[in-house]
Tab-separated table of C-alpha atoms in Angstrom:
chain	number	residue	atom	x	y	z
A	1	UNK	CA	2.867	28.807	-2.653
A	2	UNK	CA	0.712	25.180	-2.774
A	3	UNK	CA	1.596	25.329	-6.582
A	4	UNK	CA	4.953	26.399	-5.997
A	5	UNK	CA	5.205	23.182	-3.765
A	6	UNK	CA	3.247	20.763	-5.678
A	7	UNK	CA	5.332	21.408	-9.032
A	8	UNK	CA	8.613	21.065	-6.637
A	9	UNK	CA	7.183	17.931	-5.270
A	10	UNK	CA	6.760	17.035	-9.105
A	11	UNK	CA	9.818	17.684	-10.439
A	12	UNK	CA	11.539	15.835	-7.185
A	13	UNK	CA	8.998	12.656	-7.339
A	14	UNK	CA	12.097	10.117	-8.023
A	15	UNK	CA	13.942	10.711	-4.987
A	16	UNK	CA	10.677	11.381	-2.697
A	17	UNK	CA	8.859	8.051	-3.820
A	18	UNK	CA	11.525	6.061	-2.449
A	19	UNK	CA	11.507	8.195	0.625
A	20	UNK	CA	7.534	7.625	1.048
A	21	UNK	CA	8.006	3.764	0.725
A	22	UNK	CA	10.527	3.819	2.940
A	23	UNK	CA	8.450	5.669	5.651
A	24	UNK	CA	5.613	3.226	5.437
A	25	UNK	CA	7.999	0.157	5.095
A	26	UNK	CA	9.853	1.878	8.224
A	27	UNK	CA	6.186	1.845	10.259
A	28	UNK	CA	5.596	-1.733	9.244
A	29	UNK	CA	8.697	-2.504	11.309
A	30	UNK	CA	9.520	-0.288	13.371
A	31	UNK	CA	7.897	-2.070	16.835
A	32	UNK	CA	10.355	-4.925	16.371
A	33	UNK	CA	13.101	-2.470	16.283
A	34	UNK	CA	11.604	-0.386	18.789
A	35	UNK	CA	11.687	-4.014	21.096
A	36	UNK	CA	14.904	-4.741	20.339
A	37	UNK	CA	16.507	-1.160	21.333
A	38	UNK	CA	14.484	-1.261	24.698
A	39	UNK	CA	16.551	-4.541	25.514
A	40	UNK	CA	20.007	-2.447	24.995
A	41	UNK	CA	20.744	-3.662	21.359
A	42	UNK	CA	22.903	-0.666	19.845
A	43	UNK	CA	20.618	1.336	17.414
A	44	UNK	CA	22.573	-0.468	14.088
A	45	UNK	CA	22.302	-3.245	15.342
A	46	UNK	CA	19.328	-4.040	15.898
A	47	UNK	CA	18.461	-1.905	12.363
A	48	UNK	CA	20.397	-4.323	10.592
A	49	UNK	CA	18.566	-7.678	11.822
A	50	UNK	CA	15.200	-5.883	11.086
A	51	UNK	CA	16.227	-4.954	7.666
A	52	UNK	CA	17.516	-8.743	7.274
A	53	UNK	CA	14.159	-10.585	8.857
A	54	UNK	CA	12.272	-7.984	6.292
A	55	UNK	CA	14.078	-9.487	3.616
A	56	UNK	CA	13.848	-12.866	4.632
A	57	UNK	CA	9.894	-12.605	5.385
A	58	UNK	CA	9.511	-11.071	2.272
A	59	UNK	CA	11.672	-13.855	0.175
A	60	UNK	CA	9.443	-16.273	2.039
A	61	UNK	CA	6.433	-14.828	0.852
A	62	UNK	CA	7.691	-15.046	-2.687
A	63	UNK	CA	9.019	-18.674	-2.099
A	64	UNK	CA	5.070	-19.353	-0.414
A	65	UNK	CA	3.966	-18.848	-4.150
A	66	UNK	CA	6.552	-19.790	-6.349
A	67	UNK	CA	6.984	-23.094	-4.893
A	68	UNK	CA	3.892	-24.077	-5.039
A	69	UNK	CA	2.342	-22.828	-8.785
A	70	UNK	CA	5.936	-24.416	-9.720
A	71	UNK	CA	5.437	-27.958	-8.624
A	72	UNK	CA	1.991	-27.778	-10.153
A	73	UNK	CA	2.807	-25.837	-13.390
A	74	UNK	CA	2.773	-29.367	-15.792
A	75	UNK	CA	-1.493	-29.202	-14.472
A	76	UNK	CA	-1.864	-25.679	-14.500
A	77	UNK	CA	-0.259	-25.766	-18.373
A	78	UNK	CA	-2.907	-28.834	-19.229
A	79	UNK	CA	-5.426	-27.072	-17.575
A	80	UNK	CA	-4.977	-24.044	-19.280
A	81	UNK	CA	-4.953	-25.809	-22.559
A	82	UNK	CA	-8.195	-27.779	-21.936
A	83	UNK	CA	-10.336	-24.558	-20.691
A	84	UNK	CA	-8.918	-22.861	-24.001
A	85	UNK	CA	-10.900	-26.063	-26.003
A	86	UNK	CA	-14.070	-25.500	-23.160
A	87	UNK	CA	-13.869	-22.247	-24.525
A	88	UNK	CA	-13.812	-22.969	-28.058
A	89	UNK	CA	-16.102	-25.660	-28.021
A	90	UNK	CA	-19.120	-23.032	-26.038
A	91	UNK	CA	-18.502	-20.603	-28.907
A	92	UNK	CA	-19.060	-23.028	-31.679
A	93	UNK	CA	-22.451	-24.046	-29.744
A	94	UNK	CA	-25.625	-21.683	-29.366
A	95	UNK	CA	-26.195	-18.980	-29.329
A	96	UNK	CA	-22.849	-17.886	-31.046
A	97	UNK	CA	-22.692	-20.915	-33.703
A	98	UNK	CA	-19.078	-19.955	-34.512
A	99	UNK	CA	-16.729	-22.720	-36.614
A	100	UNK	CA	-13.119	-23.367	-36.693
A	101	UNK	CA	-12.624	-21.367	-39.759
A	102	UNK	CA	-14.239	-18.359	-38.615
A	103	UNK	CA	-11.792	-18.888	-35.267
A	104	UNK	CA	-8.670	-19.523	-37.756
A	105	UNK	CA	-9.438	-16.052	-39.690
A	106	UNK	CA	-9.942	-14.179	-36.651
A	107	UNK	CA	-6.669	-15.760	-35.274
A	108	UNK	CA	-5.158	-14.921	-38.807
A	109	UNK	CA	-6.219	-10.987	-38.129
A	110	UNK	CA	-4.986	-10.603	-34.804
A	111	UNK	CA	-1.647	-12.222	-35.800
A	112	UNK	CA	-1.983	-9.741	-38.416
A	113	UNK	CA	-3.017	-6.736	-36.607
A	114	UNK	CA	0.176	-8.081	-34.201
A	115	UNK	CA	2.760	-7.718	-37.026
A	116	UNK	CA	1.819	-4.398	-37.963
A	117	UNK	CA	1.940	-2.719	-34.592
A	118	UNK	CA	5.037	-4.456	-34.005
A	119	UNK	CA	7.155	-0.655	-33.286
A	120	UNK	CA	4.202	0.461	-31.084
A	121	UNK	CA	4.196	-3.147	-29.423
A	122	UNK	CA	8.542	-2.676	-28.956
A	123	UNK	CA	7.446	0.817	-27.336
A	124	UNK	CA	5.156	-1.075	-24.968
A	125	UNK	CA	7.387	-3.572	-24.101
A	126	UNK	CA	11.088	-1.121	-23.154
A	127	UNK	CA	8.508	0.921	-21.597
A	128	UNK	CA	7.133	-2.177	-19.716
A	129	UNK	CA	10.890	-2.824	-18.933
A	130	UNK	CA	12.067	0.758	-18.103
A	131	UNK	CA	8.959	0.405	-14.976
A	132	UNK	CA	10.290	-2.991	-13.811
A	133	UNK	CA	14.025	-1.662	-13.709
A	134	UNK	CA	12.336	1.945	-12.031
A	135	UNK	CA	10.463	-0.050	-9.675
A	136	UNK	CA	13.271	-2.424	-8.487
A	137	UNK	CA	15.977	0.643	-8.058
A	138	UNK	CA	12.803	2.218	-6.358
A	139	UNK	CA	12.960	-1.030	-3.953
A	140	UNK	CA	16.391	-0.851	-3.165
A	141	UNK	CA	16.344	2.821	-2.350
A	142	UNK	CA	13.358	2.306	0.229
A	143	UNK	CA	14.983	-0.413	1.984
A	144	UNK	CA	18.792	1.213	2.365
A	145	UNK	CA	16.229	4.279	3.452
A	146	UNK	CA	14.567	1.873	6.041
A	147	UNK	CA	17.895	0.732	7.652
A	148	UNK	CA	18.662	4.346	8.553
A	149	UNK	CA	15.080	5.002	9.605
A	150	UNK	CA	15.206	2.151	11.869
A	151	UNK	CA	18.691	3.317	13.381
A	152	UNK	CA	18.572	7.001	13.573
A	153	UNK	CA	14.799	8.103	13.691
A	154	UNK	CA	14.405	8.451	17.325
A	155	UNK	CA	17.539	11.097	16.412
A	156	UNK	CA	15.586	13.117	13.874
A	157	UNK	CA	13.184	14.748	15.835
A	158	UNK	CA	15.393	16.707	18.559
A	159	UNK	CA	17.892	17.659	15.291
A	160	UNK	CA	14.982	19.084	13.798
A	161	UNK	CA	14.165	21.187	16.696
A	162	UNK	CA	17.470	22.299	17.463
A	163	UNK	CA	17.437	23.703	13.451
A	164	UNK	CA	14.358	25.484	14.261
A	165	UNK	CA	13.680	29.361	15.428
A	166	UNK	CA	11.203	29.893	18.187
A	167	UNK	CA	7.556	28.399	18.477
A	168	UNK	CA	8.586	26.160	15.828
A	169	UNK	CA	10.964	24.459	17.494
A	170	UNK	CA	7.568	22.772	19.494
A	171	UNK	CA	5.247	23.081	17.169
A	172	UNK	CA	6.628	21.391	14.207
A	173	UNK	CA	8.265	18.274	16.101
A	174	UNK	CA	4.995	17.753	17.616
A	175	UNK	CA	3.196	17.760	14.551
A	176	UNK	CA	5.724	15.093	13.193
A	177	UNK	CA	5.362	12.902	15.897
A	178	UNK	CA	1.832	12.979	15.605
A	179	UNK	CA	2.432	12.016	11.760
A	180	UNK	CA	4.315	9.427	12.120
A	181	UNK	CA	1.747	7.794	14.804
A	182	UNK	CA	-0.867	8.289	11.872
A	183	UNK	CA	1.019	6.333	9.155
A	184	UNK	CA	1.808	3.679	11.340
A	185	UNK	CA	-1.745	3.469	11.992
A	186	UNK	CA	-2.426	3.530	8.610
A	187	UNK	CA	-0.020	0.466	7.479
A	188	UNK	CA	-1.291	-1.356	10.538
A	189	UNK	CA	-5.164	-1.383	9.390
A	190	UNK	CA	-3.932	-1.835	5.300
A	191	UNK	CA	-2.474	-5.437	7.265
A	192	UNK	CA	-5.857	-5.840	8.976
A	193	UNK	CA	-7.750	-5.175	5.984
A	194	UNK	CA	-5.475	-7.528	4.069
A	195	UNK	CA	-5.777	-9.954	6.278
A	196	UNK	CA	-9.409	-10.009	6.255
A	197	UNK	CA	-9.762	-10.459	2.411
A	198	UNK	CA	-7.294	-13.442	2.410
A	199	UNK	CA	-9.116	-14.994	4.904
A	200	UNK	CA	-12.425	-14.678	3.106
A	201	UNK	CA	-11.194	-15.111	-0.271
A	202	UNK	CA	-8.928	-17.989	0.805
A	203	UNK	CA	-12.258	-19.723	2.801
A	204	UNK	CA	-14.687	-19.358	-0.180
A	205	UNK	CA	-11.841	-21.146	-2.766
A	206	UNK	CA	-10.876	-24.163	-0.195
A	207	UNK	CA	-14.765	-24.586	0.225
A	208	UNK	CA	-14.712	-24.788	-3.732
A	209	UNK	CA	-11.546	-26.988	-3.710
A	210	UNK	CA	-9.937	-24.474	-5.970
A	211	UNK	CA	-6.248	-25.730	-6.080
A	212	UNK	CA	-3.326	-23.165	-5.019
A	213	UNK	CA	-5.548	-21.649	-2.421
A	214	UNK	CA	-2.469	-20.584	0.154
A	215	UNK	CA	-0.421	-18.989	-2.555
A	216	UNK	CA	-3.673	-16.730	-3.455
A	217	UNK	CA	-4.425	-15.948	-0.148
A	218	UNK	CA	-0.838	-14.399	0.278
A	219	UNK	CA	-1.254	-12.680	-3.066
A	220	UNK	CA	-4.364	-11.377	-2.069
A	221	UNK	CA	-3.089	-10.139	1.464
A	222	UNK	CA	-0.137	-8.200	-0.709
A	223	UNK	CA	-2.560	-6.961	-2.935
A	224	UNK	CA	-4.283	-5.212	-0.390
A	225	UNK	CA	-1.425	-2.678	-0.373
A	226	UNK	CA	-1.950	-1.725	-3.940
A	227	UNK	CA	-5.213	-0.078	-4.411
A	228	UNK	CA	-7.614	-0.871	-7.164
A	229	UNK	CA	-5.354	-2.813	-9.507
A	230	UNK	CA	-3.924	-5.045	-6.776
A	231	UNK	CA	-7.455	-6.250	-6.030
A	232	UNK	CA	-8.304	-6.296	-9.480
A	233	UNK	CA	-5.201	-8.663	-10.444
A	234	UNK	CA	-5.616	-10.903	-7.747
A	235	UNK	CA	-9.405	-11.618	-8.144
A	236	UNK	CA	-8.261	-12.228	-11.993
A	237	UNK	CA	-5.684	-14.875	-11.070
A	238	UNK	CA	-7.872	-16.532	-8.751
A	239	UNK	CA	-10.816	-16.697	-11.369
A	240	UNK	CA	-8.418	-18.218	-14.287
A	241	UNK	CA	-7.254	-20.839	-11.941
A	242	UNK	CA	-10.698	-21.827	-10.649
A	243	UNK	CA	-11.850	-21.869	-14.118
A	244	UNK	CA	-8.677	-24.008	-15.417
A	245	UNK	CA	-9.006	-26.679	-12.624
A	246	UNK	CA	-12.683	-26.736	-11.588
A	247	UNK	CA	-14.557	-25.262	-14.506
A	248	UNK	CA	-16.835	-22.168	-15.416
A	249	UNK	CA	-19.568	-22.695	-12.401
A	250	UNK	CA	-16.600	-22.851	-10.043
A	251	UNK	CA	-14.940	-19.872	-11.362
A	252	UNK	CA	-18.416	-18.239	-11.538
A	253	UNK	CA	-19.041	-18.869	-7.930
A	254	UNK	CA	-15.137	-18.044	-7.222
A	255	UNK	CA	-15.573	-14.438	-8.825
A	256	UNK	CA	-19.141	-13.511	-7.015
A	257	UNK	CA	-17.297	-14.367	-3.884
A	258	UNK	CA	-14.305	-12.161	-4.680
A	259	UNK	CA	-16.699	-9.054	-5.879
A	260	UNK	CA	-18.634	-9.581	-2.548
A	261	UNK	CA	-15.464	-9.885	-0.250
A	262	UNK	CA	-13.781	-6.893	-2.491
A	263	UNK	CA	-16.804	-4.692	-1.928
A	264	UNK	CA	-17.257	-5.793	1.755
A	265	UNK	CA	-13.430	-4.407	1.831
A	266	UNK	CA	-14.166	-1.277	-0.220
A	267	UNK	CA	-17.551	0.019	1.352
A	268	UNK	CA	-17.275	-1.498	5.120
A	269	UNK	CA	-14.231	-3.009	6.300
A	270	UNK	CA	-11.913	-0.643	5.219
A	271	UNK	CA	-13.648	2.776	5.814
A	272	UNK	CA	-14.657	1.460	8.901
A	273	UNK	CA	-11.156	0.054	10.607
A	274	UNK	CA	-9.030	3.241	8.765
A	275	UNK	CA	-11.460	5.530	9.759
A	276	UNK	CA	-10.787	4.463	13.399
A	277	UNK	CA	-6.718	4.020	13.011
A	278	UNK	CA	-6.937	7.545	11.646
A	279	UNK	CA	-9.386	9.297	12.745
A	280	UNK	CA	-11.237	9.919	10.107
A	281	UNK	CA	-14.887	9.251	8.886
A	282	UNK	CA	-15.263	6.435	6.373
A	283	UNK	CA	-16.789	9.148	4.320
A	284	UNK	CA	-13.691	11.237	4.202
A	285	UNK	CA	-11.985	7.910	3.477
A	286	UNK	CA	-14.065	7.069	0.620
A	287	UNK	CA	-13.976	11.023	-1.298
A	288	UNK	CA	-10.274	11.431	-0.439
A	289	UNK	CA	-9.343	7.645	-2.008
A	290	UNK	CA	-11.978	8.407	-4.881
A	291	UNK	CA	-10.143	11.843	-5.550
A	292	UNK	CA	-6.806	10.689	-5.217
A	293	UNK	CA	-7.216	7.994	-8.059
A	294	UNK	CA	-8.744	10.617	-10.038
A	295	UNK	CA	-5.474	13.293	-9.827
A	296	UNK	CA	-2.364	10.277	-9.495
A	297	UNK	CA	-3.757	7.037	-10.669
A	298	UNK	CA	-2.865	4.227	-8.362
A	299	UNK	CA	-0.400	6.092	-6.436
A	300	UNK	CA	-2.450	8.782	-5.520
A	301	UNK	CA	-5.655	6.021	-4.382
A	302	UNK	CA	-2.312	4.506	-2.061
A	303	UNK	CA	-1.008	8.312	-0.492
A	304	UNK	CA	-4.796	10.000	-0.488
A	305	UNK	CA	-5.575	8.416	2.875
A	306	UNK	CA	-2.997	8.734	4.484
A	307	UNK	CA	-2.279	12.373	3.211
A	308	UNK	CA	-5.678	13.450	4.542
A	309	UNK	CA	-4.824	11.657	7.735
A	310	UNK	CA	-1.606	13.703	8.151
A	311	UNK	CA	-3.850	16.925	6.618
A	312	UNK	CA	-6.300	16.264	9.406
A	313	UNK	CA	-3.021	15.770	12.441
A	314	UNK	CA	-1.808	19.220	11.263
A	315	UNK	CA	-5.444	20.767	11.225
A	316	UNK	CA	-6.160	19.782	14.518
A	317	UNK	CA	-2.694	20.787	16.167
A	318	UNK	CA	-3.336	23.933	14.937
A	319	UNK	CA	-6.706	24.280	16.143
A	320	UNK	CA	-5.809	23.213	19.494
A	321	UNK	CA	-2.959	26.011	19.452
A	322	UNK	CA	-5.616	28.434	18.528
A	323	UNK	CA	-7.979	27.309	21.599
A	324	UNK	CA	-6.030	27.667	23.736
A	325	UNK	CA	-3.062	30.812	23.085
A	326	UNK	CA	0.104	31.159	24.993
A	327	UNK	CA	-0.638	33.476	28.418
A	328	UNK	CA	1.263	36.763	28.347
A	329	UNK	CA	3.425	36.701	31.065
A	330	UNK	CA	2.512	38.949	34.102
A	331	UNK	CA	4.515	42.273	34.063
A	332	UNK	CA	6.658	43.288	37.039
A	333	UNK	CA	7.046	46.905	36.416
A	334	UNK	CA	5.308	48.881	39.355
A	335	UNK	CA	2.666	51.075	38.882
A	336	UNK	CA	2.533	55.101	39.267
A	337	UNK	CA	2.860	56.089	42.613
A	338	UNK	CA	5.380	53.545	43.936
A	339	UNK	CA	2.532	51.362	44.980
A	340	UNK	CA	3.093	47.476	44.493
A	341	UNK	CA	0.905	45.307	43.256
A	342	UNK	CA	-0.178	42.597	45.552
């Protein structure tokens, strides 16, 4: 039956993606919504200017760092040119001794090397474009599935009892309520965590006077929700740009702080604050993230924590149930005798 379900899950993964990213998006803002209903706003309502200060926060974070790498694009693009001739002029010094010419023919191969992979480099890039258009209809689906999160959630649960037989009319909205407390939990310490590294990261490059340093804090406080490669590509872009403006020793200095503040996150602050959110021990936090990178890639190292969490909410439901089992109720038949039982 698990395989039965996984290959289901499989075969269904473009519609329930959306729906997963629209859950966590849904946690992220439901309290706002949740405010706004307790002070008598009708359930669309108050939906709809959610969904609309989403949007807006979120096209603010993009303005917070487009605007600024845009008004300094003419340095960055001088600065990019000038560490490509820092670079050029180290590699023609000790210990590698190499010339322009030996540069020019290994330019020459690689252009090359370029022109004959030029099919497999087409496949790379309508590939590369088939993701971008996947991940923006992906977008739009999460945030259409937010607005009806946000206005009929609180709905869900007593429909889903009411379609229910029995025991499982209790057991099975409980356990969902309990879920959804776990993923908000979840989102809420991926913010804290986030947070924390931009904070850090963002301190160490001001200290530096690393140029652009708001605009890669807020990258690296988004790229706190993509595991591994988020961190990864951040750390990168803050590296090149210390390097461009400031020089190797800065951007030497800039990535030590990065790998120190990224393994503070990885070993400490996250196991630590998720562990709490979710009840789980940063060990279990550490295996399930470690396995779940190893079966899905990047989306399994984003859903393996919180799928243990919700593992772990259904375990212990069910272990309570089983500690404690529904009383028989007493009998009222009489016994032999006509005697009654006091």
């Amino acid at each position: 039956m698990a395989a039965a379900v996984l290959w289901a899950l499989g075969q269904m993964w473009s519609v329930i993606w959306p729906l997963v990213v629209g859950l966590l998006l849904t946690t992220l803002t439901w309290p706002l919504a949740r405010v706004l209903r307790g002070w008598g706003w009708p359930p669309a309502l108050a939906a709809s200017v959610v969904t609309l200060l989403f949007l807006l926060v979120a096209t603010g974070i993009v303005a917070l760092i487009a605007v600024p790498v845009a008004s300094q694009s003419g340095e960055l693009a001088d600065g990019v040119t000038e560490g490509i001739q820092r670079v050029r002029e180290w590699a023609a010094g000790p210990p590698l001794n190499i010339d322009d010419a030996q540069i020019a023919q290994a330019t020459d191969s690689a252009a090359a090397r370029l022109q004959s992979s030029a099919g497999s480099l087409v496949t790379a890039v309508v590939a590369g474009v088939s993701t971008v258009v996947d991940g923006v209809i992906t977008a739009v689906l999460a945030l259409f599935l937010m607005f009806f999160f946000l206005k009929d959630g609180p709905r869900f649960l007593p429909w889903l009892a009411r379609q229910l037989p029995g025991r499982l009319a209790t057991d099975i909205p409980a356990v969902a309520e309990r879920s959804w407390d776990t993923l908000g939990a979840f989102v809420r310490s991926q913010a804290l965590v986030g947070l924390l590294d931009a904070i850090l990261i963002g301190l160490g490059l001001w200290a530096l006077g690393v140029p652009l340093v708001l605009p890669l804090a807020v990258l690296t406080f988004i790229s706190a929700f993509i595991p591994v490669v988020g961190a990864l590509f951040a750390g990168v872009v803050a590296v090149l740009i210390a390097l461009v403006f400031n020089g190797p020793t800065d951007a030497l200095i800039a990535l030590a702080i990065i790998i120190v503040v990224q393994q503070l996150e990885g070993n400490v602050f996250q196991p630590m604050i998720q562990s709490r959110g979710l009840g789980l021990h940063a060990a279990v936090v550490l295996l399930a993230v470690t396995l779940g990178s190893s079966l899905a890639g990047i989306v399994g190292s984003l859903l393996a924590v919180p799928v243990a969490a919700l593992i772990a909410v259904a375990w212990n439901y069910v272990r309570e149930q089983l500690s404690h089992p529904p009383q028989e109720p007493e009998s009222d038949e009489q016994p032999a005798g006509g005697a009654v039982v006091s």
